[in-house]
Coordinates of C-alpha atoms in Angstrom, one line a residue:
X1 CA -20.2 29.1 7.6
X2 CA -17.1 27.1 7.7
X3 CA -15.2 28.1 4.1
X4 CA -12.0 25.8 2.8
X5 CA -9.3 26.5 0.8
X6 CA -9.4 24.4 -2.8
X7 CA -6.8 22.4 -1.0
X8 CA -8.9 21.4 2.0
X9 CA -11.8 21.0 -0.3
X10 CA -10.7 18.2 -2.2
X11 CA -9.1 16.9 0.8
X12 CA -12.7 16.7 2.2
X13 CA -14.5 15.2 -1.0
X14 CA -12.0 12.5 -0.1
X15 CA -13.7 11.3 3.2
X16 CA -16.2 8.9 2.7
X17 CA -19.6 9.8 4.7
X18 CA -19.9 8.4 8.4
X19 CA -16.3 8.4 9.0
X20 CA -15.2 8.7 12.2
X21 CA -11.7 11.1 11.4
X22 CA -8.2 12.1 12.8
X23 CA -7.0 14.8 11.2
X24 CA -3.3 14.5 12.4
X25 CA -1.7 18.7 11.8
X26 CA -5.2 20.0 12.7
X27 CA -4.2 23.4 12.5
X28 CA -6.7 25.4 13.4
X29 CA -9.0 22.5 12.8
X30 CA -11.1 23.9 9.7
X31 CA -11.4 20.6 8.3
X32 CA -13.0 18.6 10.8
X33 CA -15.0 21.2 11.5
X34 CA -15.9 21.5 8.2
X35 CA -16.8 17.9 7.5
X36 CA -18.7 18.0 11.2
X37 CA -21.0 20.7 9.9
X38 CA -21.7 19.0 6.7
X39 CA -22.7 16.1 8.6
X40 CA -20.1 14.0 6.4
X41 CA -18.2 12.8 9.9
X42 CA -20.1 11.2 12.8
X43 CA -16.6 11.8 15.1
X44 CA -13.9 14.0 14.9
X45 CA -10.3 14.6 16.3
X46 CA -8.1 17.0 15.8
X47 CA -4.7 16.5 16.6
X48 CA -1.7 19.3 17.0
X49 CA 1.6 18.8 19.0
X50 CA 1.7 22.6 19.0
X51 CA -0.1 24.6 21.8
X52 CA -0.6 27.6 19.5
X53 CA -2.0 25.5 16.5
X54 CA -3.7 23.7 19.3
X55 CA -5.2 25.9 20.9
X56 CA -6.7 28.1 17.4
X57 CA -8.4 24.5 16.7
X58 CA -10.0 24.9 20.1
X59 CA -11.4 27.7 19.7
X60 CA -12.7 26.7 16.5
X61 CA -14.2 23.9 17.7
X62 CA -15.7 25.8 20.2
X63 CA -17.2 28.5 18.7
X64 CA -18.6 26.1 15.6
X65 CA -20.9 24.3 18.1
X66 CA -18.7 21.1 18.2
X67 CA -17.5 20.3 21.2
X68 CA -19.5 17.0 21.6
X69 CA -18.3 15.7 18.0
X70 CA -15.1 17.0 17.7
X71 CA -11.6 16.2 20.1
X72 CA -9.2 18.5 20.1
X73 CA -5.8 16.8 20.9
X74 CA -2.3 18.1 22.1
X75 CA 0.7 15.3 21.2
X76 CA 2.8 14.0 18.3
X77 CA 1.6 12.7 15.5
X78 CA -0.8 9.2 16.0
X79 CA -0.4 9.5 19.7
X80 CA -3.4 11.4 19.7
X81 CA -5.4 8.8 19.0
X82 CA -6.3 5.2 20.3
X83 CA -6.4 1.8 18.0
X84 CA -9.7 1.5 16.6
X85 CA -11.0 5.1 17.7
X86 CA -11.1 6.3 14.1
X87 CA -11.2 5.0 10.4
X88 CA -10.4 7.5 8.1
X89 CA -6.8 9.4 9.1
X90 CA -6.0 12.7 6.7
X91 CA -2.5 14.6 7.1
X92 CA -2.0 17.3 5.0
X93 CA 0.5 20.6 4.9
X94 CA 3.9 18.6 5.7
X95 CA 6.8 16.8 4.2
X96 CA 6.3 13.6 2.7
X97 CA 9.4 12.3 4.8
X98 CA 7.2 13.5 7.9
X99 CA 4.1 11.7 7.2
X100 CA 6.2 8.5 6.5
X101 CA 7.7 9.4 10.3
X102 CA 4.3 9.9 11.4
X103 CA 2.3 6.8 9.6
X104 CA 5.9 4.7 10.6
X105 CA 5.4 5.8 14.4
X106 CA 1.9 4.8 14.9
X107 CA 2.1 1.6 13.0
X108 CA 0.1 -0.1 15.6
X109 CA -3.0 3.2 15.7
X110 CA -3.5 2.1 11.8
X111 CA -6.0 -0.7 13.3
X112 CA -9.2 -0.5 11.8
X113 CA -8.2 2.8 9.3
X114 CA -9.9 2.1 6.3
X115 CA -8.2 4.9 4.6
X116 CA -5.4 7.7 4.4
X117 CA -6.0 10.9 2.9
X118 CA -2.3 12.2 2.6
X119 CA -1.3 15.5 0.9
X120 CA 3.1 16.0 1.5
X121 CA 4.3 19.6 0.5
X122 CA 7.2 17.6 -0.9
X123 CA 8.4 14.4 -0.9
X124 CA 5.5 12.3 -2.5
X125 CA 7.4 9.8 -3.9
X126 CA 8.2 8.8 0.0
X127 CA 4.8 8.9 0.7
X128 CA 4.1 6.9 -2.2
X129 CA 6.5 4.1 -1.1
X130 CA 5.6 3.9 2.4
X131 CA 2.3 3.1 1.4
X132 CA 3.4 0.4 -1.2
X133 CA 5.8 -1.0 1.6
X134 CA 3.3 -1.3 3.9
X135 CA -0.1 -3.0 2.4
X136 CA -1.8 0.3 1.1
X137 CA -3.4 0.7 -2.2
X138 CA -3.2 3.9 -3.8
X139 CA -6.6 4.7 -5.1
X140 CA -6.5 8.1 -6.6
X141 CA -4.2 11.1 -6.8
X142 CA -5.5 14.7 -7.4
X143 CA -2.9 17.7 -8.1
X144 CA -3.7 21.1 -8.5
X145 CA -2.6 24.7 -7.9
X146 CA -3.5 27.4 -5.3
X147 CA -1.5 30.7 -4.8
X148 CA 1.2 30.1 -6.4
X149 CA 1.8 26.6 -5.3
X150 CA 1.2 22.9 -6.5
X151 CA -0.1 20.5 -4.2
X152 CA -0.9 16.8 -4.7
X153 CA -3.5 15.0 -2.5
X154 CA -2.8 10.8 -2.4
X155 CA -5.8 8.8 -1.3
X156 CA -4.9 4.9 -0.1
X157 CA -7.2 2.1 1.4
X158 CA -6.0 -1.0 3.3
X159 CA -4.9 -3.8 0.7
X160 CA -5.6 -7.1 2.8
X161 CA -3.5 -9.7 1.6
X162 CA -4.9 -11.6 -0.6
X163 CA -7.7 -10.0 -1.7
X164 CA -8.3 -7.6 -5.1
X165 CA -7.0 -4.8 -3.6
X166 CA -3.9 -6.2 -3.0
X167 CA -3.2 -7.2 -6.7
X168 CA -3.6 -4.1 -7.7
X169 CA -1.5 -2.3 -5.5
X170 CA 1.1 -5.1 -6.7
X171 CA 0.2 -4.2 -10.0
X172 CA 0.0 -0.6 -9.6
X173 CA 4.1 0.7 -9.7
X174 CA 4.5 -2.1 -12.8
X175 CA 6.6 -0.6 -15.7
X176 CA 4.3 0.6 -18.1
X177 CA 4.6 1.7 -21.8
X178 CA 3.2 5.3 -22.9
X179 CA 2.4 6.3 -26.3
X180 CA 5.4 6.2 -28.7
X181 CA 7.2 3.1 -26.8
X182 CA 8.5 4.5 -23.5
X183 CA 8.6 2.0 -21.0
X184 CA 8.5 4.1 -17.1
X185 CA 9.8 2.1 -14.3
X186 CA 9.0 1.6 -11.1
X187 CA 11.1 4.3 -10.0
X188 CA 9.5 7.2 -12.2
X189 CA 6.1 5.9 -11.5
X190 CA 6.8 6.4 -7.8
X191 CA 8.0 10.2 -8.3
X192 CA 6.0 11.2 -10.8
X193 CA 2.6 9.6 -9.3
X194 CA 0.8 6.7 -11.2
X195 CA -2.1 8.1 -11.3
X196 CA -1.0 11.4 -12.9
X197 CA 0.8 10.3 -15.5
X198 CA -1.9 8.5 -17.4
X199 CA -4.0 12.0 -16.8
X200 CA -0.9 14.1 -17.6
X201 CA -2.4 17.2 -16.6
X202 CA -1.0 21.0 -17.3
X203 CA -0.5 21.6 -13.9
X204 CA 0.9 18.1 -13.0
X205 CA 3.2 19.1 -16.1
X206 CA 3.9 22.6 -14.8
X207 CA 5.2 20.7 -11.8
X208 CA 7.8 18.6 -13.3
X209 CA 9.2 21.8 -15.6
X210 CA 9.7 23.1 -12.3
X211 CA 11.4 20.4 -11.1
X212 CA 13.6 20.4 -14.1
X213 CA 14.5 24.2 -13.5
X214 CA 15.9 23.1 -10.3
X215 CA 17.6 20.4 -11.3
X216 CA 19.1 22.5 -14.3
X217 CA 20.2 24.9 -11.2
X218 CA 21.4 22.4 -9.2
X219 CA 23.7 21.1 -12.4
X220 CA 25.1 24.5 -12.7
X221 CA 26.4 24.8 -9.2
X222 CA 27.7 21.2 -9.4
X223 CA 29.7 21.8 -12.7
X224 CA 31.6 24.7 -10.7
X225 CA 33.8 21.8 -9.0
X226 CA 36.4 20.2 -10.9
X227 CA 35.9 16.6 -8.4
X228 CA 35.3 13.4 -9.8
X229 CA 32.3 12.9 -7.5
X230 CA 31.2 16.1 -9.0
X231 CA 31.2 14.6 -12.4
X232 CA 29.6 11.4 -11.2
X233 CA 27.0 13.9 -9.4
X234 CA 25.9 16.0 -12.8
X235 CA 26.0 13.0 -15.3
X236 CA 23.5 11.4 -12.6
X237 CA 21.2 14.6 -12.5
X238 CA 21.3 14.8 -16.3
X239 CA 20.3 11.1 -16.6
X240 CA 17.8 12.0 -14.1
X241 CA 16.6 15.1 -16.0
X242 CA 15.9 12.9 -19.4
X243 CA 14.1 10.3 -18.1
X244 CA 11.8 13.2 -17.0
X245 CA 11.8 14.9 -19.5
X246 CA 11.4 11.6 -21.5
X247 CA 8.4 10.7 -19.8
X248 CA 7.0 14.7 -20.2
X249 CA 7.3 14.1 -24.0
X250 CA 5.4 11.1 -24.2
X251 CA 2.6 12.5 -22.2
X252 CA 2.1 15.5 -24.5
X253 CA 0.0 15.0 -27.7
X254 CA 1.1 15.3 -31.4
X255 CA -0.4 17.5 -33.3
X256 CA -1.8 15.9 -36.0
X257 CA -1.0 16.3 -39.6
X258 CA -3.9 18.1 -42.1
X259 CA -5.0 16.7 -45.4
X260 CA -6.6 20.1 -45.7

């Protein structure tokens, strides 16, 4: 039996049944495989521009019975694949700017993909605006933590122009208000995720303390220079650290007061 991480397991609850998939940085290609055995996928390929990752997910595919359901690919990115071959495309355990290089690439292999399943190590919010930028709706955004680390998984379909879909992702990066009056723009709704914010859970919230660790750290090494750019620098990662922690303060409940 093929087992998945938590991370690969919500990945997979993400693919709607009869896809035909590309999983683009197959690895060793537990996820197709996975969604093969399941009968979830009627079609698979796996795609590596490795040979060692590439050849692990042949193996795999091999010795799960697959062969016949499952292509296992050697090249970059979406060259693995041809337009219309597949409909579902997930790329996961990379940086958001490489996933923008990736989906940028193969522009024209996006033909008939009904839906990304994108999880970025870092760098959502560059995942997040490619797929504003380029007629994607954002449907949903999971975040959780596994050994030690904090993932986020991004789920888009094709916004045809025109049509619902493509009002809402209009809609979606609007400035919003939160409880108490805070109005988050555009900017912070791309960063910190759309979706999460309303949910503002503990781990999404462990995340951005984290993130305003560094940024503390960061501050500290900055302040070391006497420059004016330095200055200019620190007063722009302190702005940068309150509207975070602005937003972080909304999103956490008041306790309310007893009449006991």
């Amino acid at each position: 039996m093929i087992r998945l991480s938590k991370r690969l397991e919500l990945i997979a609850n993400q693919v709607p049944q009869g896809s035909r998939l590309a999983d683009i940085g197959s690895d060793h290609a537990l996820l197709p495989s996975y969604l093969a055995s399941q009968g979830v996928i009627g079609s698979g390929v796996a795609g590596e521009v490795n040979s060692g990752p590439y050849e692990a997910a042949s193996r795999q595919v091999r010795s799960a019975g697959l062969k016949e359901r499952i292509a296992v690919r050697l090249g970059d990115g979406l060259a693995v694949i041809e337009p219309g071959e597949v409909d579902v495309i997930t790329i996961a355990g990379m940086g958001g700017a490489l996933i923008v290089s990736i989906l940028e690439a193969g522009k024209a292999k996006l033909r008939g993909v009904s839906r990304l399943v994108l999880q970025p190590n870092v760098g959502e919010d560059a995942v997040r605006g490619w797929l504003a930028d380029n007629g994607w709706l954002l449907i949903g955004e999971q975040i959780l933590e596994e050994d030690g680390k904090i993932y986020e998984i991004l789920t888009a379909e094709k916004a045809s122009e025109g049509t619902e879909e493509a009002g809402r992702a209009d809609s979606l990066y609007e400035p919003r208000t939160l409880a108490g009056g805070l109005t988050v723009s555009k900017e912070l709704l791309i960063r910190m995720g759309p979706y999460l914010i309303d949910e503002a859970s503990s781990v999404w919230k462990a995340k951005w303390r984290l993130e305003l660790d560094k940024l503390e750290h960061i501050c500290s090494q900055v302040a070391r220079s006497d420059t004016d750019a330095a200055r200019v620098k620190e007063r722009e990662l302190r702005a940068e650290m309150r509207r975070i922690e602005e937003v972080l303060e909304a999103c956490t409940p008041k306790d309310k007061p007893s009449f006991n």
